[in-house]
Coordinates of C-alpha atoms in Angstrom, one line a residue:
X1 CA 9.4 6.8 4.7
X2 CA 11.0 6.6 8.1
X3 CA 11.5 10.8 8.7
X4 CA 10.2 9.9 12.1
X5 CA 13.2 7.8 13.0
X6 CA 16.3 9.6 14.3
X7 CA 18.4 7.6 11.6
X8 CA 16.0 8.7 8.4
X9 CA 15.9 6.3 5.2
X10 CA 18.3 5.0 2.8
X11 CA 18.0 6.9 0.1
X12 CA 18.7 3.9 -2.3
X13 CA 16.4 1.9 -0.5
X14 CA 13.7 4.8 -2.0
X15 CA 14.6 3.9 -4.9
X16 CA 14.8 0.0 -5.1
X17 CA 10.8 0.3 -3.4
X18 CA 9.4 3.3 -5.8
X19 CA 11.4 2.7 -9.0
X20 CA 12.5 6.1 -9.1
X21 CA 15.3 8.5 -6.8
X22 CA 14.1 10.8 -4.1
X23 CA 15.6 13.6 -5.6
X24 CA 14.0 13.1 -9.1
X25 CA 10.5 13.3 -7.1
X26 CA 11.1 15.3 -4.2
X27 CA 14.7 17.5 -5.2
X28 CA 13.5 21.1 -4.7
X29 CA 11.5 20.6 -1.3
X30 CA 14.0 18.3 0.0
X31 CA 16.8 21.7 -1.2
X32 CA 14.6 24.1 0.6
X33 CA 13.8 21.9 3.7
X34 CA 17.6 21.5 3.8
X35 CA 18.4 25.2 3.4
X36 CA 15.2 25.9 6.3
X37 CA 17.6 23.9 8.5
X38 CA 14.6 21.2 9.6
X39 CA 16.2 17.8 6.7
X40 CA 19.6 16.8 6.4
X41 CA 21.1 14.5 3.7
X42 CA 23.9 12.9 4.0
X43 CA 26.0 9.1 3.3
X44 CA 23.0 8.1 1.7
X45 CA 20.3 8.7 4.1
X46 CA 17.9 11.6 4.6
X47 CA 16.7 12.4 8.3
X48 CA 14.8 15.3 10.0
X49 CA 17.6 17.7 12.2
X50 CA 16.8 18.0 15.6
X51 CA 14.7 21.0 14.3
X52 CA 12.7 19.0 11.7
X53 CA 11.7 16.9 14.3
X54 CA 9.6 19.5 16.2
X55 CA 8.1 20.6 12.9
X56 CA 7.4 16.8 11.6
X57 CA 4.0 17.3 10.6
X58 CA 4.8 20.9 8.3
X59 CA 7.5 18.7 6.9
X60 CA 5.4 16.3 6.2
X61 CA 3.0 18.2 4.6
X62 CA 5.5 20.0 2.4
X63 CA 6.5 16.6 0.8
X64 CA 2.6 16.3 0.4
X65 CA 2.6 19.0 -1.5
X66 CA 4.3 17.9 -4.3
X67 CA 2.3 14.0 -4.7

């Protein structure tokens, strides 16, 4: 998805290659991630914060979780 770049992913771009919005799939991780302080969303793009970085791989799994 690009978490492991400092800039994220579009969030559009999600869309236009999966044919459906982040937040219709992934919504109440991506919430509790944010609210955990470790994703940020924001002008259109979703990145790991400077603490989501260190925990990458939890992250990761987390989104896992919900495939």
């Amino acid at each position: 998805l690009g978490l492991r770049l400092s800039a994220g992913f579009d969030l559009a771009g999600f869309e236009a290659r999966f044919g459906v919005a982040f937040a219709t799939v992934f919504g109440t991780v991506a919430q509790a991630l944010e609210g955990e302080g470790l994703l940020a969303a924001a002008g259109g793009r979703c990145c790991l914060t400077p603490r989501g970085r260190r925990y990458h791989d939890a992250v990761s799994a987390r989104f896992a979780e919900v495939l």
